[in-house]
Amino acid sequence: MRYHVIYDGNCNLCVTLVQVLENLDKGQLFDYIPMQDEDALKNFGVTSQDCEMGMILIDGSLPERRWQGSDAAEEIGNLLPAGDVFVSAYRALPGMKWMGDRVYEQVRDNRYSLFGKRSSTYKSAYPVGCSATDCQS
């Protein structure tokens, strides 16, 4: 099973988090599409307006199953080895989900002023359609 992560390839924070995920996963479970790649987004019925609401995670085997924003970040955490323990603990704490959603929205809406904007779009070593063994740079 594969999951497609749509991220802002011009955002320093977003790219750093994608690189961390790439190092953890090595292309086994996730592949990546920068939201600036409108042609690739069309294949999934995603528009640039959809991307304004934050990162998107798409289930590759059931593409209509999607998560966005902080829900996408939580689902990625759930899918990582032992990540479900941390996500479950986070969700179990009263008010944490609400607070996490608000923090995500603030970071999303101010990401360039808080973390800076890249001069070129980051292209993952594991773009959509690659297997872990044939696309790593």
Coordinates of N, CA and C in Angstrom, one line a residue, residues 7-110:
Y7 N 2.6 18.3 -0.6 CA 3.2 19.3 0.3 C 3.6 20.5 -0.4
D8 N 3.9 21.6 0.3 CA 4.4 22.8 -0.3 C 5.9 22.8 -0.5
G9 N 6.3 22.6 -1.8 CA 7.7 22.4 -2.1 C 8.5 23.7 -2.1
N10 N 7.8 24.8 -1.8 CA 8.5 26.1 -1.6 C 8.7 26.5 -0.2
C11 N 8.1 25.8 0.7 CA 8.1 26.1 2.2 C 9.2 25.4 2.8
N12 N 10.1 26.2 3.5 CA 11.3 25.6 4.2 C 10.9 24.6 5.2
L13 N 9.9 24.9 6.0 CA 9.4 24.0 7.1 C 8.8 22.7 6.4
C14 N 8.0 22.9 5.4 CA 7.4 21.7 4.8 C 8.4 20.8 4.1
V15 N 9.4 21.4 3.5 CA 10.4 20.6 2.8 C 11.3 19.9 3.9
T16 N 11.6 20.5 4.9 CA 12.4 19.9 6.0 C 11.6 18.7 6.6
L17 N 10.3 18.8 6.8 CA 9.5 17.7 7.3 C 9.4 16.6 6.3
V18 N 9.3 16.9 5.0 CA 9.3 15.9 4.0 C 10.6 15.1 4.0
Q19 N 11.7 15.9 4.1 CA 13.0 15.2 4.1 C 13.2 14.3 5.3
V20 N 12.7 14.7 6.4 CA 12.7 13.8 7.6 C 11.9 12.6 7.3
L21 N 10.7 12.7 6.8 CA 9.9 11.6 6.4 C 10.5 10.7 5.4
E22 N 11.2 11.3 4.4 CA 11.9 10.5 3.4 C 13.0 9.6 4.1
N23 N 13.7 10.2 5.0 CA 14.8 9.5 5.7 C 14.3 8.4 6.6
L24 N 13.1 8.6 7.2 CA 12.5 7.6 8.0 C 11.9 6.4 7.2
D25 N 11.2 6.8 6.1 CA 10.5 5.8 5.3 C 11.2 5.2 4.2
K26 N 12.2 6.0 3.6 CA 13.0 5.5 2.4 C 12.1 5.1 1.3
G27 N 11.0 5.7 1.1 CA 10.1 5.5 -0.1 C 9.3 4.2 0.0
Q28 N 9.3 3.6 1.2 CA 8.5 2.3 1.3 C 7.0 2.5 1.3
L29 N 6.6 3.5 2.0 CA 5.1 3.7 2.2 C 4.6 5.0 1.5
F30 N 5.5 6.0 1.5 CA 5.1 7.3 1.0 C 5.8 7.7 -0.3
D31 N 5.1 8.4 -1.1 CA 5.7 9.2 -2.2 C 5.2 10.6 -2.1
Y32 N 5.7 11.5 -2.9 CA 5.5 12.9 -2.7 C 5.2 13.7 -4.0
I33 N 4.4 14.7 -3.8 CA 4.1 15.6 -4.9 C 4.1 17.0 -4.3
P34 N 5.0 17.9 -4.9 CA 4.9 19.3 -4.4 C 3.6 19.9 -5.0
M35 N 2.9 20.7 -4.2 CA 1.7 21.4 -4.6 C 1.9 22.3 -5.8
Q36 N 3.1 22.6 -6.1 CA 3.4 23.4 -7.3 C 3.4 22.6 -8.6
D37 N 3.3 21.3 -8.5 CA 3.2 20.4 -9.7 C 1.8 20.2 -10.1
E38 N 1.2 21.2 -10.8 CA -0.2 21.2 -11.1 C -0.6 20.0 -12.0
D39 N 0.3 19.6 -12.9 CA 0.0 18.4 -13.8 C -0.1 17.2 -12.9
A40 N 0.7 16.9 -12.0 CA 0.6 15.7 -11.1 C -0.6 15.8 -10.3
L41 N -0.9 17.0 -9.8 CA -2.1 17.2 -8.9 C -3.4 16.8 -9.7
K42 N -3.4 17.2 -11.0 CA -4.6 16.9 -11.8 C -4.9 15.4 -11.8
N43 N -3.9 14.6 -11.8 CA -4.1 13.1 -11.8 C -4.9 12.6 -10.6
F44 N -4.9 13.4 -9.5 CA -5.6 13.1 -8.3 C -6.8 13.9 -8.1
G45 N -7.2 14.8 -9.0 CA -8.3 15.7 -8.9 C -8.1 16.7 -7.8
V46 N -6.8 17.1 -7.6 CA -6.5 18.2 -6.6 C -6.2 19.5 -7.3
T47 N -6.7 20.6 -6.8 CA -6.5 21.9 -7.4 C -5.5 22.7 -6.5
S48 N -5.0 23.7 -7.0 CA -4.2 24.6 -6.1 C -5.0 25.2 -5.0
Q49 N -6.3 25.4 -5.2 CA -7.2 25.9 -4.2 C -7.3 24.9 -3.1
D50 N -7.4 23.6 -3.4 CA -7.4 22.5 -2.4 C -6.2 22.6 -1.5
C51 N -5.1 22.9 -2.1 CA -3.8 22.9 -1.4 C -3.7 24.0 -0.4
E52 N -4.5 25.1 -0.6 CA -4.4 26.2 0.3 C -4.8 25.8 1.7
M53 N -5.5 24.7 1.9 CA -6.0 24.3 3.2 C -5.0 23.4 3.9
G54 N -3.8 23.2 3.3 CA -2.7 22.4 3.9 C -2.4 21.2 3.2
M55 N -1.4 20.5 3.8 CA -0.9 19.3 3.1 C -2.0 18.3 3.0
I56 N -1.9 17.4 2.0 CA -2.9 16.4 1.7 C -2.2 15.0 1.7
L57 N -2.9 14.0 2.2 CA -2.4 12.6 2.2 C -3.5 11.8 1.5
I58 N -3.1 11.1 0.4 CA -4.1 10.3 -0.4 C -3.7 8.8 -0.3
D59 N -4.7 8.0 0.0 CA -4.5 6.6 0.1 C -4.4 6.1 -1.4
G60 N -3.2 5.6 -1.7 CA -2.9 5.1 -3.1 C -3.8 4.0 -3.6
S61 N -4.3 3.2 -2.7 CA -5.1 2.0 -3.1 C -6.6 2.4 -3.1
L62 N -7.0 3.5 -2.5 CA -8.3 4.0 -2.4 C -8.3 5.5 -2.5
P63 N -8.0 6.1 -3.7 CA -7.7 7.6 -3.8 C -8.8 8.5 -3.3
E64 N -10.0 8.0 -3.2 CA -11.1 8.9 -2.6 C -10.9 9.1 -1.1
R65 N -10.1 8.2 -0.5 CA -9.8 8.3 0.9 C -8.6 9.3 1.1
R66 N -8.9 10.5 1.7 CA -7.9 11.5 1.9 C -8.0 12.2 3.2
W67 N -6.9 12.8 3.6 CA -6.8 13.5 4.8 C -6.1 14.9 4.5
Q68 N -6.5 15.9 5.2 CA -5.9 17.2 4.9 C -5.5 17.9 6.2
G69 N -4.5 18.8 6.1 CA -4.1 19.6 7.2 C -3.5 18.8 8.4
S70 N -4.0 19.1 9.6 CA -3.5 18.4 10.7 C -3.9 17.0 10.7
D71 N -5.1 16.7 10.1 CA -5.5 15.3 10.0 C -4.6 14.5 9.2
A72 N -4.0 15.1 8.1 CA -3.0 14.4 7.3 C -1.7 14.1 8.1
A73 N -1.3 15.1 8.9 CA -0.1 14.9 9.7 C -0.3 13.8 10.7
E74 N -1.5 13.8 11.3 CA -1.8 12.7 12.3 C -1.8 11.3 11.6
E75 N -2.4 11.2 10.5 CA -2.5 9.9 9.8 C -1.1 9.5 9.4
I76 N -0.2 10.4 8.9 CA 1.2 10.0 8.6 C 1.8 9.5 9.9
G77 N 1.6 10.1 11.0 CA 2.1 9.6 12.3 C 1.6 8.2 12.6
N78 N 0.3 8.0 12.4 CA -0.3 6.7 12.6 C 0.4 5.6 11.8
L79 N 0.8 6.0 10.6 CA 1.3 5.0 9.6 C 2.8 4.6 9.9
L80 N 3.5 5.5 10.6 CA 4.9 5.2 10.9 C 5.0 4.2 12.0
P81 N 6.1 3.4 12.0 CA 6.3 2.4 13.0 C 6.2 3.0 14.4
A82 N 5.4 2.5 15.3 CA 5.2 3.0 16.6 C 4.6 4.4 16.7
G83 N 4.3 5.0 15.6 CA 3.7 6.3 15.6 C 2.3 6.3 16.1
D84 N 1.6 5.2 16.0 CA 0.2 5.2 16.4 C 0.1 5.4 17.9
V85 N 1.1 5.0 18.7 CA 1.1 5.1 20.1 C 1.1 6.6 20.5
F86 N 1.9 7.4 19.8 CA 2.1 8.8 20.0 C 0.8 9.6 19.6
V87 N 0.3 9.2 18.4 CA -0.9 9.9 17.9 C -2.1 9.5 18.9
S88 N -2.2 8.3 19.3 CA -3.3 7.9 20.2 C -3.2 8.7 21.5
A89 N -2.0 8.9 22.1 CA -1.8 9.6 23.3 C -2.2 11.1 23.1
Y90 N -1.8 11.6 22.0 CA -2.1 13.0 21.6 C -3.6 13.2 21.6
R91 N -4.2 12.3 20.9 CA -5.7 12.5 20.7 C -6.4 12.2 22.0
A92 N -5.9 11.5 22.9 CA -6.5 11.1 24.2 C -6.5 12.3 25.2
L93 N -5.6 13.2 25.0 CA -5.5 14.4 25.9 C -6.6 15.4 25.6
P94 N -7.4 15.7 26.6 CA -8.5 16.7 26.3 C -8.0 18.0 25.8
G95 N -8.6 18.4 24.7 CA -8.3 19.7 24.1 C -7.1 19.7 23.1
M96 N -6.3 18.7 23.1 CA -5.1 18.7 22.3 C -5.4 18.7 20.8
K97 N -6.4 17.9 20.4 CA -6.7 17.9 18.9 C -7.1 19.3 18.5
W98 N -8.0 19.9 19.3 CA -8.5 21.3 19.0 C -7.3 22.2 18.9
M99 N -6.4 22.2 19.9 CA -5.2 23.1 19.9 C -4.3 22.8 18.8
G100 N -4.1 21.5 18.5 CA -3.2 21.1 17.4 C -3.7 21.6 16.1
D101 N -5.0 21.5 15.9 CA -5.7 22.1 14.6 C -5.4 23.6 14.5
R102 N -5.6 24.3 15.6 CA -5.4 25.8 15.6 C -3.9 26.1 15.3
V103 N -3.0 25.4 15.9 CA -1.6 25.6 15.7 C -1.2 25.3 14.2
Y104 N -1.7 24.2 13.7 CA -1.5 23.9 12.3 C -2.0 25.0 11.4
E105 N -3.2 25.5 11.6 CA -3.7 26.6 10.8 C -2.9 27.8 10.8
Q106 N -2.4 28.2 12.0 CA -1.5 29.4 12.1 C -0.2 29.2 11.4
V107 N 0.4 28.0 11.5 CA 1.7 27.7 10.8 C 1.4 27.7 9.3
R108 N 0.3 27.0 8.9 CA 0.0 26.9 7.5 C -0.2 28.3 6.9
D109 N -0.9 29.2 7.6 CA -1.2 30.5 7.0 C 0.0 31.5 7.1
N110 N 1.0 31.2 7.9 CA 2.1 32.1 8.1 C 3.5 31.4 7.8

